[in-house]
Coordinates of C-alpha atoms and ligand atoms in Angstrom, one line a residue:
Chain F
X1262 CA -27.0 -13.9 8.2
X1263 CA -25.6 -15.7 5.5
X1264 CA -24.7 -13.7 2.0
X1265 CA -24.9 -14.7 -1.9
X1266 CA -21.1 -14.3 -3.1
X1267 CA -20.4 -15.1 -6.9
X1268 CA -16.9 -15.5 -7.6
X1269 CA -14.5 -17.0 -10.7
X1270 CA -11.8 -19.0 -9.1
X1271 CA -9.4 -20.3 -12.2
X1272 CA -11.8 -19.4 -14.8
X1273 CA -14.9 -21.5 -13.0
X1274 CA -17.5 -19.3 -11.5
X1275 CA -18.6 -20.5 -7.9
X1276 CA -22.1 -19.3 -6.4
X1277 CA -23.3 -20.1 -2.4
X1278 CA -23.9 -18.6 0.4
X1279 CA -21.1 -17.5 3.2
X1280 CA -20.9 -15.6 6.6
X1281 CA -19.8 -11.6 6.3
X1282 CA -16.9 -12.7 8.5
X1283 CA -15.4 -15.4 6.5
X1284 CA -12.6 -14.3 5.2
X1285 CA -11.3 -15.1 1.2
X1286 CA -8.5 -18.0 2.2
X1287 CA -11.3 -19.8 3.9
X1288 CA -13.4 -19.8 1.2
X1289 CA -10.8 -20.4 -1.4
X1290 CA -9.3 -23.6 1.4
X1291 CA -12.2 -25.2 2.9
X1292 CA -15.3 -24.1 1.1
X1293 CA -13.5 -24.8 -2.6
X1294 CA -10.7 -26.9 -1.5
X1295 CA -7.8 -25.0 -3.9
X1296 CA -5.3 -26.0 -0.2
X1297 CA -2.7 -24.6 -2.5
X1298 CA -3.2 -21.1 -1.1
X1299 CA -1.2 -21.6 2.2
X1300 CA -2.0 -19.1 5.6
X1301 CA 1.1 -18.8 7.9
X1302 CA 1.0 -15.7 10.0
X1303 CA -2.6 -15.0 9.4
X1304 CA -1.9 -11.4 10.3
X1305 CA -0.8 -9.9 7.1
X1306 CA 2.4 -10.2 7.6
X1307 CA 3.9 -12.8 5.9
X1308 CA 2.4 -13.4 2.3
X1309 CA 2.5 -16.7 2.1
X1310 CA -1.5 -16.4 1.7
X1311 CA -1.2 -14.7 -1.9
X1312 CA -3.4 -14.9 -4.5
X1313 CA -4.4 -12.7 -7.6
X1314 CA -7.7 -10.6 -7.9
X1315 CA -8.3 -8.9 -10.6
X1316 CA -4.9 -9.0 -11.9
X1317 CA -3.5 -8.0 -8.7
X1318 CA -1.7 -9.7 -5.9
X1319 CA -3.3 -9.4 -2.4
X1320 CA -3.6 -11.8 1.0
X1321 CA -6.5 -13.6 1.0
X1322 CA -6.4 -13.9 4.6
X1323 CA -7.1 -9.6 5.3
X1324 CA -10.1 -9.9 2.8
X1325 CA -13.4 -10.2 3.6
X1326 CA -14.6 -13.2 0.8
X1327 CA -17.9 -10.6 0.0
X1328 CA -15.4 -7.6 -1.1
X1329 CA -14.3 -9.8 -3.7
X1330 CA -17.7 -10.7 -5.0
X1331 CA -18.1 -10.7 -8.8
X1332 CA -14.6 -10.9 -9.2
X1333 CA -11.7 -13.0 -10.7
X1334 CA -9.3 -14.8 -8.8
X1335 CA -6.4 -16.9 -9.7
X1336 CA -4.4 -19.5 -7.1
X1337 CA -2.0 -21.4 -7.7
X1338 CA -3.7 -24.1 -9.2
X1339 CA -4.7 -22.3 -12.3
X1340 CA -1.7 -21.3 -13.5
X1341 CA -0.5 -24.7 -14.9
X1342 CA -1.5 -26.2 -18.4
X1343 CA -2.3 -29.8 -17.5
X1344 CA 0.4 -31.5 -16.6
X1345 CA 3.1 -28.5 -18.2
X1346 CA 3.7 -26.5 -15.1
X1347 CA 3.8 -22.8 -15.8
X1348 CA 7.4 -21.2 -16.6
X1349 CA 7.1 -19.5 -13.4
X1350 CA 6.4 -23.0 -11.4
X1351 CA 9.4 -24.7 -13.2
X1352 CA 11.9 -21.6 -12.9
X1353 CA 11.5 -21.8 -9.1
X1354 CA 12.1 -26.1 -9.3
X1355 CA 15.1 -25.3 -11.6
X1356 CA 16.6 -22.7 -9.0
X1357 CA 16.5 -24.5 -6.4
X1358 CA 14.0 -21.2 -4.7
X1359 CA 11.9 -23.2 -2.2
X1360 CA 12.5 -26.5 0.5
X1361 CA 9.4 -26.9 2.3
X1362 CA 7.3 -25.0 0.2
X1363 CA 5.1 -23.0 2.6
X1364 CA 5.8 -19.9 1.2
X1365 CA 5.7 -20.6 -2.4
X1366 CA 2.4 -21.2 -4.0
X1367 CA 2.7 -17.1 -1.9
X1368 CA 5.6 -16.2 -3.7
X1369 CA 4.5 -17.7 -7.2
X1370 CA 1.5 -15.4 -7.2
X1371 CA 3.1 -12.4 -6.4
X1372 CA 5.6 -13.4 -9.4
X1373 CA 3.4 -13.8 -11.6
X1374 CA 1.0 -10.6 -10.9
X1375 CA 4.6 -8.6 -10.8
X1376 CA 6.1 -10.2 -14.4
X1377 CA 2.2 -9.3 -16.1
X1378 CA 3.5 -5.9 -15.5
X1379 CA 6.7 -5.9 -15.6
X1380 CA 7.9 -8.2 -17.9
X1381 CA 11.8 -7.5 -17.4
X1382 CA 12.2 -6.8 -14.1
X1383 CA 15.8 -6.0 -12.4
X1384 CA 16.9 -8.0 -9.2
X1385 CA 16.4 -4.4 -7.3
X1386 CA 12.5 -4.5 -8.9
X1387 CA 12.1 -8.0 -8.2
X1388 CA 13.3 -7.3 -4.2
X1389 CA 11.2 -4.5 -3.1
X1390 CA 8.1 -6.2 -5.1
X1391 CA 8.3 -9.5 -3.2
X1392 CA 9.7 -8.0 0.4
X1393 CA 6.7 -8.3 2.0
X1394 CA 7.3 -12.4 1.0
X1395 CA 8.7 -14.1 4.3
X1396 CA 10.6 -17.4 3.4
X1397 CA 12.1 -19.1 6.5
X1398 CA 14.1 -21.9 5.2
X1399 CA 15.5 -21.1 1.7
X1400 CA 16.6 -17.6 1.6
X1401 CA 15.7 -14.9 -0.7
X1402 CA 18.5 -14.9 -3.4
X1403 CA 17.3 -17.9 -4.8
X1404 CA 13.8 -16.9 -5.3
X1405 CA 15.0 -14.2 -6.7
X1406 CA 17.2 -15.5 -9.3
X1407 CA 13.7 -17.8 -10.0
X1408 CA 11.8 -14.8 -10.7
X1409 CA 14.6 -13.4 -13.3
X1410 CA 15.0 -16.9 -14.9
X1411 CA 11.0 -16.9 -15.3
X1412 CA 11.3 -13.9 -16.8
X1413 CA 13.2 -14.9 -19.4
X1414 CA 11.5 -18.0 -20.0
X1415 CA 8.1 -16.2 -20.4
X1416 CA 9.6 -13.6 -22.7
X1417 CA 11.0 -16.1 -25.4
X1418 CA 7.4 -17.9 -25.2
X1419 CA 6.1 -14.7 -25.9
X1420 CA 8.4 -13.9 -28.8
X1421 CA 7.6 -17.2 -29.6
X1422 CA 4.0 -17.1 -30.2
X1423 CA 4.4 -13.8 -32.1
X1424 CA 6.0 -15.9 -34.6
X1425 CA 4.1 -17.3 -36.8
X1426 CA 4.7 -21.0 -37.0
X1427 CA 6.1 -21.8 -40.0
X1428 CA 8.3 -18.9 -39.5
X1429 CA 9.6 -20.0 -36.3
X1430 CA 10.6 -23.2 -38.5
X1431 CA 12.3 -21.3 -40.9
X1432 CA 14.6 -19.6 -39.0
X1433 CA 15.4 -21.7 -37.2
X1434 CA 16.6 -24.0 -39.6
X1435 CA 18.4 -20.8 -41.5
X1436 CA 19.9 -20.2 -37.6
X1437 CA 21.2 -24.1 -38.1
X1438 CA 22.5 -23.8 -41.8
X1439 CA 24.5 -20.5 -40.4
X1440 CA 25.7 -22.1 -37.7
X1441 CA 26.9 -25.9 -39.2
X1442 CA 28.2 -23.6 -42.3
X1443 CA 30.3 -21.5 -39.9
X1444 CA 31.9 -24.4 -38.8
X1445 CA 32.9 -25.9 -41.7
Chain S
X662 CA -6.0 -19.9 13.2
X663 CA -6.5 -16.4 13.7
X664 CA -10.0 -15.4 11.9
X665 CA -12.7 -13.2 12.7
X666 CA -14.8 -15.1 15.4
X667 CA -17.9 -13.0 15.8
X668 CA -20.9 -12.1 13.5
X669 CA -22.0 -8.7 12.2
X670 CA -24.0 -7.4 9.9
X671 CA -22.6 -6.5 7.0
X672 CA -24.2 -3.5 4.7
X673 CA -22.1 -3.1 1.2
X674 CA -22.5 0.8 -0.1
X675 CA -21.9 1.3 -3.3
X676 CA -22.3 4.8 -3.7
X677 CA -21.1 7.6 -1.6
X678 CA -24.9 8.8 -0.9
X679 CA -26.1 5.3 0.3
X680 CA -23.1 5.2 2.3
X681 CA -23.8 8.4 3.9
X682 CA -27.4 7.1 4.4
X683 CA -26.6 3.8 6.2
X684 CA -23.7 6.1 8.4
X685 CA -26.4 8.4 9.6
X686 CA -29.0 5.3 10.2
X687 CA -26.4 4.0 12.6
X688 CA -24.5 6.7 13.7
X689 CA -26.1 5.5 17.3
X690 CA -25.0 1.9 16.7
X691 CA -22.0 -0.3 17.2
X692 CA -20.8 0.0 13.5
X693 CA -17.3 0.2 11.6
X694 CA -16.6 1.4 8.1
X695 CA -14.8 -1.2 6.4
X696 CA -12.6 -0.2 3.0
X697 CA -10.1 -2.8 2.1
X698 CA -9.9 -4.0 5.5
X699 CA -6.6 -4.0 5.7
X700 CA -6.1 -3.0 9.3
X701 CA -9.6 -3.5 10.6
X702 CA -9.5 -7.1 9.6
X703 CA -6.4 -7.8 11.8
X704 CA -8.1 -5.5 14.8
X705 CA -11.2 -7.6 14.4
X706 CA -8.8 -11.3 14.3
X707 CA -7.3 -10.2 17.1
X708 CA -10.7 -9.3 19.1
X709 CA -9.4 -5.7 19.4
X710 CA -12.8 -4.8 18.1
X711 CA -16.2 -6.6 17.4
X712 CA -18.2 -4.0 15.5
X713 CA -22.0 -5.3 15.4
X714 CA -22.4 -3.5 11.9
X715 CA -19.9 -3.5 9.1
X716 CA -20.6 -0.5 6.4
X717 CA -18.5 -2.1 3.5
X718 CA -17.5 1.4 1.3
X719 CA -14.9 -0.8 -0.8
X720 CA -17.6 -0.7 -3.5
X721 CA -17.7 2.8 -3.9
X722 CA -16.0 3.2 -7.2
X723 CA -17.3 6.6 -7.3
X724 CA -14.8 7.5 -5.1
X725 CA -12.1 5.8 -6.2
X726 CA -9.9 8.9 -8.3
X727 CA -7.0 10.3 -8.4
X728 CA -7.3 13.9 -10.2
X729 CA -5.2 16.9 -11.1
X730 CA -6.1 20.2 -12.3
X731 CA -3.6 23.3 -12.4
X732 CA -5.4 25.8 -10.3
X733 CA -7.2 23.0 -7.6
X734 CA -3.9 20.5 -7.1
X735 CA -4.5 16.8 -6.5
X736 CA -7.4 15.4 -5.1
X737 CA -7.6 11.6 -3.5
X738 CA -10.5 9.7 -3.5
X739 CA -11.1 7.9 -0.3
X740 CA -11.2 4.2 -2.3
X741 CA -7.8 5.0 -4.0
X742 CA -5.3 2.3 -2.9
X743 CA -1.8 3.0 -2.1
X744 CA -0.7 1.0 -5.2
X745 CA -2.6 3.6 -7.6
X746 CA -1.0 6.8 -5.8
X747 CA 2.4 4.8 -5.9
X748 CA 1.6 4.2 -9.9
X749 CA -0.3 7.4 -10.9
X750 CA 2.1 9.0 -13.7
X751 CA 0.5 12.5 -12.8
X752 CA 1.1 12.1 -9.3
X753 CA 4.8 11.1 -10.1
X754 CA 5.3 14.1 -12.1
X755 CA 3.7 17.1 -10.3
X756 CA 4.3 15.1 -6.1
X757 CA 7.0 12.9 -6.8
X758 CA 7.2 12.9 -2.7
X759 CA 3.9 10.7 -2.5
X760 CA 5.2 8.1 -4.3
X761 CA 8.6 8.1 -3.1
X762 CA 6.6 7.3 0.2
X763 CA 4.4 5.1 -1.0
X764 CA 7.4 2.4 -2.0
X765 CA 7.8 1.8 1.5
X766 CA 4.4 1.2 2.3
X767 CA 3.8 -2.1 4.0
X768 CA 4.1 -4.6 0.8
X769 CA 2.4 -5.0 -2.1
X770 CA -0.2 -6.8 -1.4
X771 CA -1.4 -4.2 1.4
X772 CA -0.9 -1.0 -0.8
X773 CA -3.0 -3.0 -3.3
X774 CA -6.0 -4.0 -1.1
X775 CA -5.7 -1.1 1.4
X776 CA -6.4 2.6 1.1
X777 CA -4.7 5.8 1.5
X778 CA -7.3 7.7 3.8
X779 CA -7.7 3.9 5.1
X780 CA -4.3 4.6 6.3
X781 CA -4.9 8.2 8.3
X782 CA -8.5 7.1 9.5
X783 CA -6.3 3.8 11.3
X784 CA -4.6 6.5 13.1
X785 CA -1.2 4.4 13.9
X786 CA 1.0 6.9 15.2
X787 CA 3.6 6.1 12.7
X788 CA 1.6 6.4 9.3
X789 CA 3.6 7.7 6.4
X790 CA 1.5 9.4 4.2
X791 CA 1.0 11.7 7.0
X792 CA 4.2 13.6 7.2
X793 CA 3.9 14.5 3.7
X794 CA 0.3 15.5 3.4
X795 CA 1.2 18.0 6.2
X796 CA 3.7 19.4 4.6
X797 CA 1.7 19.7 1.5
X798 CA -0.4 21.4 3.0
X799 CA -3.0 18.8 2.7
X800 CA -6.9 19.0 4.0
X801 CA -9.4 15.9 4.3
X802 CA -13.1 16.7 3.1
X803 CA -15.1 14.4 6.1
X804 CA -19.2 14.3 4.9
X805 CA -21.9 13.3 6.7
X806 CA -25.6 12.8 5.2
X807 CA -26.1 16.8 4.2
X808 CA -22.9 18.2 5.6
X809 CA -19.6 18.6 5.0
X810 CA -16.2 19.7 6.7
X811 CA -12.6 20.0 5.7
X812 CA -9.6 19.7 8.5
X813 CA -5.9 20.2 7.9
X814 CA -3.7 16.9 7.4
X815 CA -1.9 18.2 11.0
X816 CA -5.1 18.3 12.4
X817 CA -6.5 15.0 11.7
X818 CA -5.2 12.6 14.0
X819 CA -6.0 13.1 17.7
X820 CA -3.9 10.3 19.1
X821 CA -3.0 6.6 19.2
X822 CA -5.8 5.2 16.9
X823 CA -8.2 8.2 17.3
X824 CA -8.6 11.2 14.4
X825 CA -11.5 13.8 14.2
X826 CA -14.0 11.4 12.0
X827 CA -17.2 11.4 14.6
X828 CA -20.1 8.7 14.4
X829 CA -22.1 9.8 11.3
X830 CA -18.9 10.6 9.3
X831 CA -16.6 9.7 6.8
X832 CA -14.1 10.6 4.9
X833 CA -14.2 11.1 1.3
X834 CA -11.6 13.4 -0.1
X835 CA -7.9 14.2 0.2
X836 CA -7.1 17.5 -1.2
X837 CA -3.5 18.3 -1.7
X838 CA -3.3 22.3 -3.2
X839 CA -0.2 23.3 -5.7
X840 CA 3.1 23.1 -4.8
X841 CA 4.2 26.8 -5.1
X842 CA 7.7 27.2 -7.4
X843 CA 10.8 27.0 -6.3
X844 CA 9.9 24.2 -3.4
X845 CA 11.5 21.3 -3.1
X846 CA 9.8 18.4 -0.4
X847 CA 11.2 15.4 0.5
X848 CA 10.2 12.3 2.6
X849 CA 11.9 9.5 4.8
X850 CA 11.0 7.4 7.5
X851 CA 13.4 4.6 9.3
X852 CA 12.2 1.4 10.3
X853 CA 14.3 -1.9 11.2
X854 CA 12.5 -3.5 7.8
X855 CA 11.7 -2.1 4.7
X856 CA 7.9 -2.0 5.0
X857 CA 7.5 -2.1 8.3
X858 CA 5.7 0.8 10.6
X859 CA 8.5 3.7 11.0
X860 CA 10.3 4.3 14.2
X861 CA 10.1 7.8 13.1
X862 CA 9.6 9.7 9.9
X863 CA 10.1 13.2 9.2
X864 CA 8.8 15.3 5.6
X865 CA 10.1 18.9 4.9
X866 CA 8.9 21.3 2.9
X867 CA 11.2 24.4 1.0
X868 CA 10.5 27.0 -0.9
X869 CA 13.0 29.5 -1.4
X870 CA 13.2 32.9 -2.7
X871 CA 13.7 34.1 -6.3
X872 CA 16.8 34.2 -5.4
X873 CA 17.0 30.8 -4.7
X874 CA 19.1 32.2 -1.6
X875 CA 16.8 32.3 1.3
X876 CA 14.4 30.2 2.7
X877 CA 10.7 31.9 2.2
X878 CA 8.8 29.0 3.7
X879 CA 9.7 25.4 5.4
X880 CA 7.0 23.1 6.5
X881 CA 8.4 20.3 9.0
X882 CA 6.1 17.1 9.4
X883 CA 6.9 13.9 11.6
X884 CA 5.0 10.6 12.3
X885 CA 6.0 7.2 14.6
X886 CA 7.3 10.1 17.5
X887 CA 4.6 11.1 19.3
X888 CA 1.0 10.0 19.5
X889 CA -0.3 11.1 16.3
X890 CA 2.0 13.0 13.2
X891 CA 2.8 16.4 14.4
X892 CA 3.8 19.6 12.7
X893 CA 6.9 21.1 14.4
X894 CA 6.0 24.7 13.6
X895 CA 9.1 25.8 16.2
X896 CA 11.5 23.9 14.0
X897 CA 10.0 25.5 11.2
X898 CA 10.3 29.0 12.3
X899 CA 14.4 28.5 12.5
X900 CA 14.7 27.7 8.9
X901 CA 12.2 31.0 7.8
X902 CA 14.0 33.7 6.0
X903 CA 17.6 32.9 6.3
X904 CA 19.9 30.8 4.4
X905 CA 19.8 27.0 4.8
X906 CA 22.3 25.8 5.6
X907 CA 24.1 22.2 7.3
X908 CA 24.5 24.3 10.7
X909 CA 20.9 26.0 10.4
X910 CA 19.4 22.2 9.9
X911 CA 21.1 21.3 12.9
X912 CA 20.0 23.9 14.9
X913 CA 16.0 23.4 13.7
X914 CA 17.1 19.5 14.7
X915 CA 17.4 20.5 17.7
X916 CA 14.3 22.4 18.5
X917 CA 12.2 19.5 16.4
X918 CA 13.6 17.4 19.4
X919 CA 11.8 19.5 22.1
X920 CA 9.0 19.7 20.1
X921 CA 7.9 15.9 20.2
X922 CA 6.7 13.5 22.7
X923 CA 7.9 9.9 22.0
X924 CA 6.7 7.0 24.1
X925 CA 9.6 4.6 24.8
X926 CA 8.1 0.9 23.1
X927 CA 10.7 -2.2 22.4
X928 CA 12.2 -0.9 19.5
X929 CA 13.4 2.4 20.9
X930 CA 13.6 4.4 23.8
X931 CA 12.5 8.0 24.0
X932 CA 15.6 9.2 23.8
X933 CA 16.3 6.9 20.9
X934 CA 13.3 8.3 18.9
X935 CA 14.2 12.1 19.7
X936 CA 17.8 12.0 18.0
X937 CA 16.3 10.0 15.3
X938 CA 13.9 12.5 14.4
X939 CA 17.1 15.5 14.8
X940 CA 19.0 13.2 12.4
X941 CA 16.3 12.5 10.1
X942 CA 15.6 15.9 9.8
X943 CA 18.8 17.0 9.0
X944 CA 19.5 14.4 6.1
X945 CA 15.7 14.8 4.4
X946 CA 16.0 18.9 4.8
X947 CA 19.7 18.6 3.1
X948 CA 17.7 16.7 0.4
X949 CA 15.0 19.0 0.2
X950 CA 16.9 22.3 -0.1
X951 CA 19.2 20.5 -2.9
X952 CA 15.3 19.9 -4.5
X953 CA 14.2 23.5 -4.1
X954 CA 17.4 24.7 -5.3
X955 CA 17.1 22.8 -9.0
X956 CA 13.3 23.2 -9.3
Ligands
LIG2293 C1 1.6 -5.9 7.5 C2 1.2 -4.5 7.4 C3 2.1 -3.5 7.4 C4 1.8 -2.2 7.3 N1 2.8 -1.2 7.2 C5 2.5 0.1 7.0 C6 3.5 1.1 6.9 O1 4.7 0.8 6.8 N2 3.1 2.4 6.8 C7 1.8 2.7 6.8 O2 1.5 3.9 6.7 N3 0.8 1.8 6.9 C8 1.1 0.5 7.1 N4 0.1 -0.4 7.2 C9 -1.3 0.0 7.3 C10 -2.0 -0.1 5.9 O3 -1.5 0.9 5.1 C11 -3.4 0.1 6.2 O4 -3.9 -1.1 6.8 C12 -4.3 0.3 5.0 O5 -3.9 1.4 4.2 C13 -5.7 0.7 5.6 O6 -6.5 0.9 4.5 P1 -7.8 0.0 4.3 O7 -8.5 0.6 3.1 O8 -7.5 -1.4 4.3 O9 -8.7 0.4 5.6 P2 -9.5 -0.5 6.7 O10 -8.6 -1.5 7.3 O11 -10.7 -0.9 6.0 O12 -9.9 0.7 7.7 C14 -8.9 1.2 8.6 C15 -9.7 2.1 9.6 O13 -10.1 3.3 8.9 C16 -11.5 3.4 9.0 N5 -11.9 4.0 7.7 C17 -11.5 3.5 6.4 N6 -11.9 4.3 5.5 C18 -12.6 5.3 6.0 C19 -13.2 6.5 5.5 N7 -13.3 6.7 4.2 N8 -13.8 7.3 6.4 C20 -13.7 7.1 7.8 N9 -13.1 6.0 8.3 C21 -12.5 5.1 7.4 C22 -12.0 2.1 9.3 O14 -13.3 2.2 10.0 C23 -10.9 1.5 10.2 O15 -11.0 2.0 11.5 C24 0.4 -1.8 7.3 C25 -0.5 -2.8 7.4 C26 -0.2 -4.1 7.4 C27 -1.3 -5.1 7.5
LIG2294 S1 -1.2 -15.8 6.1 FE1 -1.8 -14.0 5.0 S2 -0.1 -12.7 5.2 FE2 0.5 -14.4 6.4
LIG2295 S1 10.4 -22.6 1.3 FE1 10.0 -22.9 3.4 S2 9.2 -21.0 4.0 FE2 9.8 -20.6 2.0

């Protein structure tokens, strides 16, 4: 017998009816079409299925979709801003940290949950948060480096909007004056 | 496309006496308790089970604590994930072992989702938070509607995939008592990956004298080398009242060997698994002697 299941996917709230046994990367896939959440092993063991609920990273293909009734959950689609991809989404282009992109919109996720609460990660942080991430094609170095270059990139946004504007201008243009008059 | 291909009904609890309800309503049915699904999910893709009732406890927030007090020790809800045991500052501070096992837990994602007593009431012959909670000391509170048991950790698992939860049942506490002074415990498991199932794991427990010369108490626990964890109460006897020492954890290594009954599998032989749970059990005792000697 079919069940009500209310769920926020990317801020949009979604309400219908499902079968106890479908499972949350269906839903998210076929019933809502957000394809960006990709299922590999379908077993757990692989990650590539990631996605955040309630702030935290899980695989959607080991949840039952009625466990995560009245909940919030974020793919991969919500985290860019139009057409400005999030830091996270341009740090892995700039490093080079996937090639056929199976396992990424899985690896993203995890990122992201991870730098939320941990905001300066180490490379030894970074590696036992995202081992349960298989990649088969790129290798995990680079993925990593991605995840410490996002880092960074999200940090100086942040100390960037604690600035108020005008500010920001300011010192930057004192940062110039310094700079030309050490020169001359 | 593995998914779940047959139907069941599906009966969400959210409290701990409506779950109890709905388990004694069924306890003659074809049912399954469901918490974050983490290994029944994959027993169910794979057709290993095809329950006709699911009794979904993930909603039981009520049970979902982690609590310490100075005179009771810690107790576990049955909804707490492995991620919040990992996490818990308390935890950290007073049974830094816990979380020290928890890192290795499958990944992320699975110690977010899935559940601790999850974990024991899978039954894989290899869990980790097994060897630990029996040398703890640790005791499961099971309930049914009206009653109400306790069992030793060591005494919980039965054998491959089977503990001593009966229809009716469930299990709602883990109750780990203080650690007594001048104890040190200790934890590792070796698997081919990190996160993967162990090939064998071993836990010890010391608590030495006033001294700090001779060993008052040792607790040995093992998981992934025989059908269910075991306590090796032989090997513990060895270490009892003398001083520990490198030779003296090699001579316990030795009993813990005939103590155990690994089944040979692809990834070691029996053999195999016997010297790795001697060796393990020499490096983790080192380790927790050097513990009880500085706490
Ligand atoms: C890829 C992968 C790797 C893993 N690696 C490890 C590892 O390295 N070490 C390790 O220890 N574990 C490992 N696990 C197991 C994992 O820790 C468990 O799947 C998880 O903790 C189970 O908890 P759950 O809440 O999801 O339980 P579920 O999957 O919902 O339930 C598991 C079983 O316990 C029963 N059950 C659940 N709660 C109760 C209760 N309160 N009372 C009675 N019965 C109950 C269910 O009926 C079911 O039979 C791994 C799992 C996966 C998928
Ligand atoms: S598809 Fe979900 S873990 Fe591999
Ligand atoms: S980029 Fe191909 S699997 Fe990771």
């Amino acid at each position: 017998m079919k069940r009500e299941l209310n769920i926020t996917v990317n801020g949009e709230s979604y309400n219908f009816f499902v079968e106890p046994k479908t499972l949350l990367v269906h839903v998210l896939r076929e019933m809502l079409g957000f394809t960006g959440t990709h299922q590999a092993c379908d077993s757990s063991s692989c990650a590539a299925c990631t996605v955040i609920v309630d702030g935290k990273a899980v695989k959607s293909c080991s949840i039952l979709a009625l466990q995560v009734n009245g909940k919030e959950v974020t793919t991969v689609e919500g985290l860019a801003d139009g057409a400005n991809l999030h830091p996270i989404q341009q740090a892995f282009i700039d490093n080079w940290a996937f090639q056929c992109g199976f396992c990424t919109s899985g690896q993203i996720m995890a990122a992201k949950a991870f730098l939320d609460e941990n905001p300066n990660p180490t490379r030894e942080e970074i590696q036992m948060q995202m081992d349960g991430h298989i990649c088969r094609c790129t290798g995990h170095n680079m993925i990593n480096e991605a995840i410490r270059d996002a880092a960074k990139r999200l940090q100086s946004r942040e100390a960037a909007k604690k600035l108020p504007a005008q500010k920001n201008l300011q010192s930057h243009k004192w940062a110039q004056t310094a700079k030309s008059g050490k020169g001359a | 496309m593995k998914t779940i291909t047959t139907d069941f009904e599906y009966l969400p609890a959210t409290t701990v006496e409506e779950a109890l309800d709905m388990l004694s309503q069924h306890k003659d049915d074809d049912y399954k308790i469901i918490a974050g699904g983490q290994s029944l999910c994959t027993a169910m893709k794979h057709r290993l089970i095809a329950p006709e009732y699911l009794i979904d406890i993930k909603g039981l927030t009520d049970l979902d604590y982690i609590k310490f007090d100075e005179k009771e020790g810690l107790k576990i809800g049955a909804l707490a994930t492995h991620r919040s045991l990992e996490k818990s500052q308390i935890v950290r501070e007073k049974y830094s072992v816990l979380c020290e096992m928890e890192e290795n837990v499958a990944s992320v994602e699975t110690r977010n989702w899935g559940t601790v007593v999850g974990d024991l009431c899978n039954a894989d012959p290899a869990v980790d938070p097994a060897p630990p909670l029996i040398v703890l000391d640790a005791k499961l509170k099971i309930q049914s509607k009206g009653e109400e048991r306790t069992v030793a950790a060591e005494e919980f698992a039965l054998d491959f995939f089977e503990t001593t939860v009966q229809e009716g049942e469930m299990v709602t506490e883990i109750q780990i008592p203080v650690i007594p002074p001048n104890t040190g415990v200790y934890f590792t498991k070796y698997s081919q990956m990190l996160g993967d199932y162990a090939l064998g794991s071993v836990a010890v427990l010391i608590t030495l004298d006033k001294k700090k010369e001779v060993c008052a108490n040792a607790r040995i626990g093992l998981a992934g080398v025989d059908s269910a964890p075991v306590r090796a109460k032989k090997a513990e006897e060895v270490l009892k009242g003398k001083k520990i020492t490198e030779a003296l954890l090699a001579e316990a290594a030795e009993v813990v060997k005939t103590e155990i009954n690994p089944v040979s599998g692809i990834e070691g032989s029996e053999d195999y698994k016997r010297e790795l749970a001697g060796t393990l059990l020499k490096r983790v005792g080192k380790v927790a002697l050097e513990r009880a000697q500085k706490a």
